[in-house]
Coordinates of C-alpha atoms in Angstrom, one line a residue:
Chain A
M284 CA 66.1 135.9 222.3
A285 CA 63.7 137.1 219.7
H286 CA 62.9 140.4 221.4
A287 CA 64.5 143.0 223.6
S288 CA 64.3 142.2 227.3
S289 CA 61.5 144.1 229.1
Y290 CA 62.4 142.8 232.6
K291 CA 62.7 145.5 235.3
P292 CA 63.9 144.3 238.7
N293 CA 61.7 146.0 241.3
T294 CA 63.7 145.5 244.4
A295 CA 67.3 145.5 245.4
V296 CA 67.2 141.8 246.0
E297 CA 65.8 141.1 242.5
K298 CA 68.5 143.4 241.1
W299 CA 71.2 141.5 243.1
F300 CA 69.9 138.2 241.9
D301 CA 69.5 139.3 238.3
D302 CA 73.2 140.4 238.1
R303 CA 74.2 136.9 239.2
L304 CA 71.7 134.5 237.6
P305 CA 69.2 136.2 235.3
I306 CA 66.6 133.4 235.6
M307 CA 63.8 135.7 236.5
R308 CA 64.6 137.7 233.4
L309 CA 64.5 134.6 231.3
M310 CA 61.1 133.6 232.8
H311 CA 59.7 137.1 232.3
D312 CA 60.9 137.5 228.7
Q313 CA 60.1 133.9 227.6
L314 CA 57.0 133.0 229.5
Q315 CA 55.3 136.3 230.3
D316 CA 56.2 139.1 227.9
F317 CA 56.9 136.8 224.9
P318 CA 55.3 138.3 221.7
T319 CA 52.8 135.8 220.4
P320 CA 50.7 136.0 217.2
R321 CA 47.3 137.4 218.1
N322 CA 45.4 134.9 216.0
L323 CA 46.3 131.5 217.6
N324 CA 43.3 129.1 217.7
Y325 CA 42.7 126.4 220.2
L326 CA 44.9 123.9 218.3
W327 CA 47.8 126.0 219.6
T328 CA 46.9 125.1 223.2
F329 CA 48.2 121.5 222.9
G330 CA 51.8 122.5 223.6
G331 CA 50.8 123.6 227.1
I332 CA 48.5 120.5 227.5
L333 CA 51.5 118.3 226.6
T334 CA 53.7 119.9 229.2
F335 CA 50.9 119.2 231.7
C336 CA 50.8 115.6 230.6
L337 CA 54.6 115.2 231.0
V338 CA 54.4 116.6 234.6
V339 CA 51.5 114.3 235.5
Q340 CA 53.3 111.2 234.1
L341 CA 56.5 112.2 236.1
M342 CA 54.6 112.8 239.3
T343 CA 52.4 109.7 239.2
G344 CA 55.3 107.6 237.8
I345 CA 57.8 108.5 240.6
T346 CA 55.2 107.7 243.3
L347 CA 54.2 104.4 241.6
A348 CA 57.9 103.4 241.5
M349 CA 57.9 103.6 245.3
H350 CA 55.6 100.6 245.4
Y351 CA 56.4 98.7 242.2
V352 CA 58.7 95.7 242.2
P353 CA 60.6 95.0 238.8
H354 CA 60.9 91.3 239.2
E355 CA 59.3 88.6 237.0
T356 CA 57.7 86.8 240.0
M357 CA 56.6 89.9 241.8
A358 CA 55.9 92.6 239.2
F359 CA 52.3 91.5 238.4
D360 CA 51.4 91.1 242.0
S361 CA 53.0 94.4 243.0
V362 CA 50.7 96.1 240.4
E363 CA 47.7 94.5 242.0
H364 CA 49.1 95.5 245.4
I365 CA 49.2 99.1 244.2
M366 CA 45.6 98.7 243.1
R367 CA 44.2 97.2 246.3
D368 CA 46.5 98.1 249.2
V369 CA 48.5 101.2 248.6
N370 CA 46.7 104.4 249.7
W371 CA 45.3 106.1 246.5
G372 CA 47.3 103.5 244.5
W373 CA 44.4 102.9 242.2
L374 CA 44.2 106.6 241.4
L375 CA 47.9 106.9 240.8
R376 CA 48.0 103.9 238.5
Y377 CA 44.8 104.8 236.6
M378 CA 46.1 108.4 236.1
H379 CA 49.5 107.1 234.9
A380 CA 47.9 104.5 232.5
N381 CA 45.3 106.8 231.1
G382 CA 47.7 109.7 231.3
A383 CA 49.8 107.9 228.7
S384 CA 46.8 107.7 226.3
M385 CA 46.0 111.3 226.9
F386 CA 49.6 112.2 226.2
F387 CA 49.4 110.5 222.9
L388 CA 46.0 111.9 222.0
A389 CA 47.4 115.4 222.6
V390 CA 50.6 114.8 220.7
Y391 CA 48.7 113.5 217.7
I392 CA 46.6 116.6 217.6
H393 CA 49.7 118.7 218.1
I394 CA 51.5 116.9 215.2
A395 CA 48.4 117.1 212.9
R396 CA 48.2 120.9 213.7
G397 CA 51.8 121.3 212.7
M398 CA 51.2 119.4 209.4
F399 CA 48.1 121.4 208.5
Y400 CA 49.6 124.8 209.2
G401 CA 53.1 124.0 207.9
S402 CA 54.7 124.6 211.2
Y403 CA 57.7 122.4 210.2
K404 CA 58.8 124.8 207.4
A405 CA 61.7 127.3 207.5
P406 CA 62.7 128.6 209.9
R407 CA 61.2 125.9 212.2
E408 CA 62.9 122.7 210.8
I409 CA 65.0 122.1 214.0
L410 CA 61.9 122.7 216.1
W411 CA 60.0 120.1 214.1
I412 CA 62.9 117.5 214.2
L413 CA 63.1 117.9 218.0
G414 CA 59.4 117.3 218.1
V415 CA 59.8 114.0 216.2
L416 CA 62.6 113.0 218.6
I417 CA 60.3 113.7 221.5
F418 CA 57.6 111.6 219.9
L419 CA 60.1 108.7 219.4
A420 CA 61.2 109.0 223.0
M421 CA 57.5 109.0 224.1
M422 CA 56.9 105.8 222.1
A423 CA 59.9 104.1 223.7
T424 CA 58.9 105.2 227.2
S425 CA 55.3 104.1 226.9
F426 CA 56.2 100.8 225.4
M427 CA 58.6 100.1 228.3
G428 CA 56.1 101.3 230.8
Y429 CA 53.4 99.0 229.4
S430 CA 55.8 96.0 229.7
L431 CA 56.2 96.6 233.5
V432 CA 52.7 95.5 234.3
W433 CA 54.0 92.0 233.3
G434 CA 50.6 90.8 232.1
Q435 CA 50.1 88.7 229.0
M436 CA 49.9 91.7 226.6
S437 CA 52.9 93.3 228.2
F438 CA 55.0 90.2 227.9
W439 CA 54.0 89.4 224.3
A440 CA 54.3 93.0 223.2
V441 CA 57.9 93.0 224.5
T442 CA 58.5 89.7 222.7
V443 CA 57.1 90.9 219.4
I444 CA 58.7 94.3 219.4
T445 CA 62.2 93.2 220.6
N446 CA 62.1 90.5 217.9
L447 CA 61.8 93.2 215.3
F448 CA 65.6 93.5 215.6
S449 CA 66.0 89.8 214.6
S450 CA 65.1 90.9 211.1
L451 CA 68.7 92.1 210.8
D452 CA 69.6 88.4 210.6
S453 CA 68.7 88.6 206.9
I454 CA 71.3 91.4 206.4
Y455 CA 74.1 89.7 208.3
P456 CA 73.4 86.2 209.7
G457 CA 73.5 86.2 213.5
L458 CA 73.5 90.0 213.8
G459 CA 69.9 90.3 214.7
T460 CA 69.9 87.4 217.1
T461 CA 73.0 88.8 218.9
I462 CA 71.2 92.2 219.3
V463 CA 68.0 90.6 220.5
Q464 CA 69.8 88.5 223.1
W465 CA 71.7 91.5 224.3
I466 CA 68.4 93.4 224.8
W467 CA 66.9 90.4 226.6
G468 CA 69.9 89.5 228.7
G469 CA 69.0 85.9 228.0
F470 CA 67.5 83.5 225.4
S471 CA 64.0 84.8 225.9
V472 CA 62.2 87.7 227.5
G473 CA 62.7 87.3 231.3
N474 CA 63.7 88.8 234.5
P475 CA 66.8 90.6 233.2
T476 CA 64.6 92.1 230.4
L477 CA 62.0 93.4 232.9
N478 CA 64.7 94.9 235.2
R479 CA 66.4 96.9 232.4
L480 CA 63.1 98.1 230.9
F481 CA 62.2 99.5 234.4
S482 CA 65.6 101.2 234.6
L483 CA 65.1 102.8 231.1
H484 CA 61.4 103.6 231.7
Y485 CA 62.6 105.7 234.7
L486 CA 65.4 107.4 232.7
L487 CA 63.7 108.3 229.4
P488 CA 61.1 110.8 230.8
F489 CA 64.0 112.9 231.9
V490 CA 65.5 112.7 228.4
I491 CA 62.1 113.9 227.2
C492 CA 62.3 116.8 229.6
G493 CA 65.6 117.8 228.1
L494 CA 64.3 117.5 224.6
V495 CA 61.2 119.5 225.6
A496 CA 63.5 122.3 226.9
L497 CA 65.3 122.3 223.5
H498 CA 61.9 122.2 221.7
I499 CA 60.8 125.3 223.6
W500 CA 64.1 127.0 223.0
A501 CA 63.9 126.3 219.3
L502 CA 60.3 127.6 219.3
H503 CA 61.3 130.9 221.0
V504 CA 63.9 131.7 218.4
P505 CA 61.5 132.2 215.4
G506 CA 58.4 132.5 217.7
N507 CA 55.0 130.7 217.1
N508 CA 53.7 129.9 213.7
N509 CA 50.0 130.8 213.4
P510 CA 46.9 129.9 211.3
T511 CA 47.9 132.3 208.4
G512 CA 51.5 131.0 208.4
I513 CA 52.6 134.7 208.0
S514 CA 55.2 135.9 210.4
I515 CA 54.7 138.7 212.8
K516 CA 55.4 142.0 210.9
T517 CA 54.3 144.8 213.2
K518 CA 53.6 145.2 216.9
A519 CA 49.9 145.0 216.2
D520 CA 50.3 141.4 215.0
A521 CA 51.5 140.2 218.5
I522 CA 50.2 140.1 222.0
P523 CA 52.1 139.1 225.2
F524 CA 52.0 135.4 226.1
H525 CA 50.7 136.3 229.6
P526 CA 47.9 136.9 230.3
Y527 CA 46.4 136.2 226.9
Y528 CA 47.7 132.7 226.1
T529 CA 48.2 131.6 229.7
L530 CA 44.4 132.0 230.1
K531 CA 43.5 130.5 226.8
D532 CA 45.8 127.5 227.4
G533 CA 44.4 127.3 230.9
F534 CA 40.9 127.1 229.7
A535 CA 41.7 124.4 227.1
L536 CA 43.7 122.5 229.7
S537 CA 40.6 122.5 232.0
V538 CA 38.5 121.0 229.2
F539 CA 41.2 118.4 228.5
V540 CA 41.4 117.5 232.2
V541 CA 37.7 116.8 232.2
L542 CA 38.1 114.3 229.4
F543 CA 41.2 112.8 231.1
M544 CA 39.3 112.4 234.5
A545 CA 36.3 111.0 232.7
F546 CA 38.5 108.1 231.7
V547 CA 40.3 107.9 235.0
F548 CA 37.1 107.7 237.1
Y549 CA 34.4 106.2 234.8
A550 CA 36.3 104.1 232.2
P551 CA 39.7 103.5 233.6
N552 CA 40.2 100.2 231.6
Y553 CA 38.4 101.2 228.5
L554 CA 41.6 101.9 226.5
G555 CA 43.4 98.9 228.0
H556 CA 43.1 95.2 227.1
P557 CA 41.6 92.6 229.5
D558 CA 44.4 90.1 228.7
N559 CA 46.8 92.3 230.6
Y560 CA 45.1 91.3 233.8
I561 CA 46.4 87.8 233.2
E562 CA 49.9 87.3 234.5
A563 CA 52.6 86.9 231.9
N564 CA 53.0 83.3 230.6
P565 CA 56.1 82.6 228.5
L566 CA 54.5 79.3 227.2
A567 CA 51.2 80.6 225.8
T568 CA 50.7 83.5 223.4
P569 CA 47.3 85.2 223.7
P570 CA 45.1 84.4 220.6
H571 CA 45.1 88.0 219.4
I572 CA 47.9 90.4 220.2
V573 CA 47.1 94.1 219.9
P574 CA 49.2 97.0 221.0
E575 CA 47.8 100.0 222.8
W576 CA 45.6 102.2 220.6
Y577 CA 48.3 104.8 219.9
F578 CA 50.6 102.3 218.2
L579 CA 47.9 100.7 216.0
P580 CA 48.7 102.6 212.7
Y581 CA 52.3 101.6 212.8
Y582 CA 51.4 98.0 213.8
A583 CA 49.1 97.9 210.7
I584 CA 52.0 99.1 208.5
L585 CA 54.3 96.4 210.0
R586 CA 51.8 93.7 209.3
A587 CA 50.8 94.9 205.8
I588 CA 54.2 93.9 204.3
P589 CA 54.7 90.1 203.9
D590 CA 58.5 90.3 204.2
K591 CA 59.9 90.5 207.7
L592 CA 62.8 92.9 207.0
F593 CA 60.8 95.2 204.8
G594 CA 58.0 95.2 207.2
V595 CA 60.3 96.4 210.0
M596 CA 61.9 98.9 207.6
A597 CA 58.5 100.3 206.7
F598 CA 57.6 100.4 210.4
A599 CA 60.7 102.4 211.2
G600 CA 60.4 104.5 208.0
S601 CA 56.8 105.5 208.7
I602 CA 58.1 107.7 211.6
G603 CA 61.7 108.2 210.4
L604 CA 60.4 109.9 207.3
L605 CA 58.7 112.6 209.4
L606 CA 62.2 113.9 210.3
F607 CA 62.6 114.9 206.6
L608 CA 59.1 116.4 206.3
P609 CA 60.5 120.0 206.1
W610 CA 62.3 119.0 202.9
L611 CA 59.8 116.6 201.5
D612 CA 57.2 119.4 201.4
T613 CA 58.4 121.7 198.6
S614 CA 55.7 124.3 198.9
K615 CA 56.7 127.7 200.2
V616 CA 53.3 128.4 201.6
K617 CA 53.0 127.3 205.2
S618 CA 49.3 127.2 206.0
A619 CA 47.0 124.7 204.3
R620 CA 44.3 127.5 204.3
Y621 CA 46.0 128.9 201.2
R622 CA 46.8 125.6 199.7
P623 CA 43.6 124.5 197.8
I624 CA 44.9 121.0 196.8
Y625 CA 47.1 120.1 199.8
K626 CA 44.1 120.7 202.0
W627 CA 42.4 117.6 200.5
F628 CA 45.5 115.5 200.5
F629 CA 46.0 116.4 204.2
A630 CA 42.4 115.2 204.9
L631 CA 43.1 112.0 203.0
F632 CA 46.3 111.5 205.0
M633 CA 44.4 111.9 208.3
I634 CA 41.8 109.4 207.1
D635 CA 44.5 107.1 206.0
V636 CA 46.2 107.1 209.5
L637 CA 42.8 106.5 211.1
V638 CA 42.1 103.6 208.7
L639 CA 45.5 102.1 209.5
G640 CA 44.7 102.5 213.2
Y641 CA 41.4 100.6 212.7
L642 CA 43.2 97.8 210.8
G643 CA 45.9 97.6 213.4
A644 CA 43.3 96.1 215.8
K645 CA 42.0 93.6 213.3
P646 CA 43.5 90.2 212.3
P647 CA 45.8 90.5 209.2
E648 CA 43.7 88.5 206.8
G649 CA 41.3 88.9 203.9
W650 CA 40.0 92.4 203.2
Y651 CA 41.7 93.8 206.2
L652 CA 45.1 92.8 204.7
I653 CA 44.3 94.3 201.3
V654 CA 43.0 97.6 202.7
G655 CA 46.0 97.6 205.0
R656 CA 48.3 97.4 202.1
L657 CA 46.6 100.1 200.2
A658 CA 46.6 102.4 203.2
T659 CA 50.2 101.7 203.8
A660 CA 51.0 102.5 200.2
Y661 CA 49.2 105.8 200.5
Y662 CA 51.0 106.7 203.7
F663 CA 54.4 106.5 202.0
L664 CA 53.0 107.9 198.7
H665 CA 51.8 111.0 200.5
L666 CA 55.1 111.7 202.1
L667 CA 57.4 110.7 199.2
A668 CA 55.4 111.7 196.2
V669 CA 52.4 113.9 196.9
L670 CA 54.2 116.4 199.1
P671 CA 57.3 117.0 196.9
L672 CA 55.2 117.2 193.7
L673 CA 52.4 119.4 195.1
G674 CA 54.8 122.2 195.7
W675 CA 55.4 122.5 192.0
I676 CA 51.9 121.9 190.7
E677 CA 49.7 123.7 193.2
K678 CA 48.8 127.4 192.8
P679 CA 48.3 128.9 196.3
S680 CA 45.2 131.0 196.8
A681 CA 45.3 134.7 197.8
M682 CA 46.8 135.5 201.2
P683 CA 46.2 138.3 203.6
G684 CA 48.9 141.0 203.9
S685 CA 49.5 140.4 207.6
I686 CA 48.1 138.6 210.7
T687 CA 46.3 141.8 211.6
D688 CA 44.8 142.2 208.1
D689 CA 43.5 138.6 208.4
V690 CA 42.0 139.1 211.9
L691 CA 40.3 142.4 210.8
G692 CA 39.0 140.8 207.7
K693 CA 40.8 142.9 205.1
K694 CA 40.8 141.8 201.5
P695 CA 43.5 139.2 200.7
V696 CA 46.2 140.2 198.3
A697 CA 47.0 137.9 195.3
A698 CA 49.7 135.3 195.9
K699 CA 53.1 136.1 194.5
Chain B
M243 CA 100.5 132.8 208.8
A244 CA 98.0 131.7 206.3
N245 CA 100.3 130.5 203.6
K246 CA 103.1 129.2 205.9
T247 CA 103.1 125.5 206.3
T248 CA 104.9 124.5 209.5
E249 CA 106.4 121.3 210.6
P250 CA 104.4 119.4 213.3
T251 CA 105.8 120.4 216.6
R252 CA 106.3 118.3 219.8
R253 CA 103.1 120.0 221.1
D254 CA 101.1 118.8 218.1
F255 CA 102.3 115.3 218.7
M256 CA 101.4 115.4 222.3
T257 CA 98.0 116.8 221.6
I258 CA 97.2 114.1 219.0
A259 CA 98.7 111.3 221.1
A260 CA 96.9 112.4 224.3
G261 CA 93.6 112.8 222.4
S262 CA 93.9 109.3 220.8
F263 CA 94.6 107.7 224.2
A264 CA 91.7 109.4 225.7
A265 CA 89.4 108.2 222.9
V266 CA 90.6 104.6 223.1
G267 CA 90.4 104.7 226.9
G268 CA 86.9 106.1 226.8
A269 CA 85.7 103.5 224.3
A270 CA 87.3 100.7 226.4
A271 CA 85.4 102.0 229.5
I272 CA 82.1 101.9 227.7
W273 CA 82.4 98.3 226.7
P274 CA 81.6 96.9 230.2
M275 CA 78.5 99.0 230.3
I276 CA 77.3 97.5 227.0
D277 CA 78.4 94.0 227.7
Q278 CA 76.7 93.9 231.1
M279 CA 73.4 93.6 229.2
N280 CA 74.4 90.3 227.5
P281 CA 73.1 87.0 228.9
D282 CA 74.8 86.5 232.2
A283 CA 76.5 83.4 233.7
S284 CA 73.2 82.2 235.3
A285 CA 71.3 82.5 232.0
L286 CA 74.1 80.6 230.2
S287 CA 74.1 77.8 232.8
L288 CA 70.6 76.7 232.0
S289 CA 71.9 74.3 229.4
T290 CA 70.2 70.9 229.1
I291 CA 67.0 69.0 230.0
E292 CA 66.0 65.4 229.6
V293 CA 62.5 64.4 228.3
D294 CA 60.8 61.0 228.6
L295 CA 58.9 60.3 225.3
A296 CA 57.2 57.1 226.4
P297 CA 53.9 58.6 227.6
I298 CA 53.3 60.5 224.4
E299 CA 50.7 58.8 222.2
V300 CA 50.7 58.8 218.4
G301 CA 49.2 62.1 217.3
Q302 CA 49.9 63.8 220.7
S303 CA 52.1 66.8 221.3
I304 CA 53.7 68.1 224.4
T305 CA 55.5 71.4 225.2
V306 CA 58.5 71.5 227.5
S307 CA 60.5 74.5 228.7
W308 CA 64.1 74.8 227.7
R309 CA 66.2 77.9 228.3
G310 CA 63.0 79.8 229.0
K311 CA 61.7 78.8 225.6
P312 CA 59.0 76.3 224.7
V313 CA 60.0 73.2 222.9
F314 CA 57.4 71.3 220.9
I315 CA 57.6 67.5 220.8
R316 CA 55.1 65.9 218.4
H317 CA 54.6 62.2 218.0
R318 CA 53.6 62.3 214.4
T319 CA 51.1 60.1 212.7
E320 CA 51.8 58.1 209.5
K321 CA 49.6 60.6 207.6
E322 CA 51.5 63.6 208.9
I323 CA 54.9 62.0 208.0
E324 CA 53.5 61.2 204.5
E325 CA 52.3 64.7 204.0
A326 CA 55.6 66.2 205.1
K327 CA 57.6 63.9 202.8
A328 CA 55.3 64.6 199.8
V329 CA 56.2 68.3 199.7
K330 CA 58.3 69.5 196.8
M331 CA 61.3 71.6 197.8
D332 CA 60.1 74.3 195.3
D333 CA 57.1 74.8 197.5
L334 CA 59.1 75.8 200.5
P335 CA 59.8 79.5 201.2
D336 CA 62.8 78.4 203.3
T337 CA 64.8 75.6 201.8
E338 CA 67.3 75.2 204.7
A339 CA 66.8 72.5 207.4
R340 CA 67.4 74.9 210.3
N341 CA 68.5 71.8 212.3
D342 CA 71.2 72.5 214.9
N343 CA 72.2 68.8 214.6
L344 CA 73.1 69.2 210.9
K345 CA 75.3 71.4 208.8
D346 CA 74.0 74.9 208.0
D347 CA 73.3 74.2 204.3
A348 CA 71.3 71.0 204.8
P349 CA 68.1 71.1 202.6
A350 CA 64.8 71.2 204.4
S351 CA 63.6 67.7 203.5
D352 CA 61.5 65.9 206.1
V353 CA 64.4 63.6 206.8
N354 CA 66.6 66.5 207.8
R355 CA 64.0 67.8 210.2
V356 CA 64.1 64.7 212.4
K357 CA 66.7 62.6 214.1
D358 CA 68.0 59.7 211.9
K359 CA 65.4 56.8 211.8
N360 CA 63.1 58.4 214.5
E361 CA 60.9 60.1 211.9
Q362 CA 57.8 59.9 214.1
W363 CA 59.4 62.3 216.6
L364 CA 59.5 66.0 215.7
V365 CA 61.3 68.2 218.1
L366 CA 61.1 72.0 217.5
V367 CA 61.7 75.3 219.3
G368 CA 58.1 76.5 219.5
I369 CA 58.8 80.1 218.7
C370 CA 57.5 81.6 215.5
T371 CA 60.5 82.9 213.4
H372 CA 58.6 86.0 212.5
L373 CA 58.3 87.9 215.8
G374 CA 58.6 85.3 218.5
C375 CA 55.0 84.3 219.3
I376 CA 54.1 80.7 220.3
P377 CA 52.3 79.1 217.4
K378 CA 49.0 77.2 218.0
G379 CA 48.7 73.5 217.2
Q380 CA 49.9 71.8 220.3
R381 CA 46.5 71.2 221.9
V382 CA 43.7 69.1 220.5
G383 CA 41.3 71.9 219.7
D384 CA 43.9 74.3 218.3
A385 CA 43.9 75.7 214.8
K386 CA 46.8 74.0 213.0
G387 CA 46.8 76.1 209.9
E388 CA 46.3 75.2 206.3
F389 CA 49.1 72.6 206.3
G390 CA 48.2 70.7 209.5
G391 CA 51.2 71.7 211.5
W392 CA 51.1 74.9 213.5
F393 CA 49.5 78.3 213.0
C394 CA 50.8 81.5 214.5
P395 CA 47.9 83.7 215.5
C396 CA 49.9 86.9 215.8
H397 CA 50.6 87.6 212.2
G398 CA 49.2 84.5 210.4
S399 CA 52.2 82.2 209.7
H400 CA 51.4 78.6 208.7
Y401 CA 53.8 75.8 209.4
D402 CA 53.5 72.2 208.0
T403 CA 53.8 68.8 209.8
A404 CA 57.6 69.1 209.7
G405 CA 57.5 72.6 211.2
R406 CA 58.5 74.3 208.0
I407 CA 57.1 77.7 207.1
R408 CA 54.6 77.5 204.2
K409 CA 52.7 80.7 204.2
G410 CA 52.8 84.0 206.0
P411 CA 55.4 86.6 207.1
A412 CA 57.8 84.2 209.0
P413 CA 61.1 84.0 207.2
R414 CA 62.4 80.7 208.5
N415 CA 61.4 77.1 209.4
L416 CA 60.9 76.5 213.1
D417 CA 64.3 75.7 214.6
V418 CA 65.3 72.2 215.5
P419 CA 67.3 72.4 218.7
T420 CA 70.4 70.2 219.4
Y421 CA 69.2 67.0 221.0
D422 CA 70.1 63.3 221.3
F423 CA 68.4 60.0 222.0
I424 CA 70.0 58.8 225.2
S425 CA 67.7 55.7 225.2
E426 CA 64.9 54.4 223.0
T427 CA 62.3 56.7 224.6
K428 CA 64.4 59.5 226.2
I429 CA 66.0 62.6 224.7
K430 CA 68.4 65.1 226.0
I431 CA 67.8 68.7 224.6
G432 CA 70.7 71.1 224.6

């Protein structure tokens, strides 16, 4: 795509194959010889880590589905059956449950890296949008997967989240209720709901695989962004993906897997909630409903707004707005390294999201509610006001002439 | 070619007609796949239940299950009825009765939340109108919120002794289901 093919079939068989299906050529050009900026730091290893997470979730998920029963009277017991009776069932389940958390940890770092280094800016807008779509599909998949355990938290999470659609009743009476009952397949969350959530939980990961393929395709058209935000200009700026980045990614992945396995083997339930080891009871809500940690910031936004419809709109908007990030940010400079003011606002935005995450786990009253409202206000202010205005106000600092100049420590040139 | 406007030919007609039929047919074929998710015949058939009110003491509440949903039945005390009646309509976030036994636009007065003269009996669908949690207030030790009725712990909605929303994010009063007294102490819900 971005560079001339360097694939040379070595044998007659390879040549024969290449003339009919050039898949080896594709692999060679895109995964081995692909020209990659020489200055990528460890934040760039999360793409590979995320691919690993997706594969782990698929493999553990497909094997778990061989033992799980998606029925309201049997689901909870079948999960316990997996934990106690199935050979290695405990390992598969703990890997799948903690794997979801690790997947989100990696994706949040990946997204934050994109925000800091301006990886969403031209010509990578489609790449970014595909990433947001993957993130949305991940959220839907993990939500559905969590429901399958059919514990108290599962059941009430499904109830609360599906009920978000009932807010549409205030736009057109009955519309929301109709949609909610369509999702439930009944008048409350029950067996039909569980069955369809299982079906869709199995489907969506394959949709994610498709989106990931497009994401990588869209990445390989312009090539990687890098810490300077300056494109590759000469051959000296680039190195082949293999062996340089396969090894760097491999090392980062090893460290990541150590963290992952530390959770799986030493604290498998640390990120979960004990109430989910109580079987679902449609007649009693747990006193304190909290979503999984990776949804807490959005949950805090939902609860910060006293009006139901606006709360739901803010909830949807907090992620939907990210689709427009390439156009909300008006600055031409990609990397925050050369954006002296944006750098601080970026830090504030990160702190804001962490504060929202903290508040999402707290009851919505008193100071928690006030701080939650302020943090929600800043979230939207950052995306809708700070980013568009900063592009006009900010004077970028001096940038290096090229990736190589930066790596070799040459004096930066003044910004144009 | 560029400037010549031609009359539609028979082929144009056939292309458009065939395309339209294919689009309509495709849309019609999708409908069963969407509609299969709607509540099925077995869900719709769970219609009515009967509840004996005789064992419920004054001040006591019970929860029964109807269509998979909890229904709250509270035998209200004189004080609770007085409090509910004393509320001004202006203080209510939702001024509609939300009573399936009455017309849609009935005001949310205490009288419109109960059945005729049986004002001691309050029958409600026990599902918070915000996001569907079950409010607290049915058991003796429960928090009943600032208005003595029910309190939803999920997002902090307070309901009064007539099950009306008074404070918090819930948009509507608790729903009153369709029910009838089939004897002095027995009701049929649904």
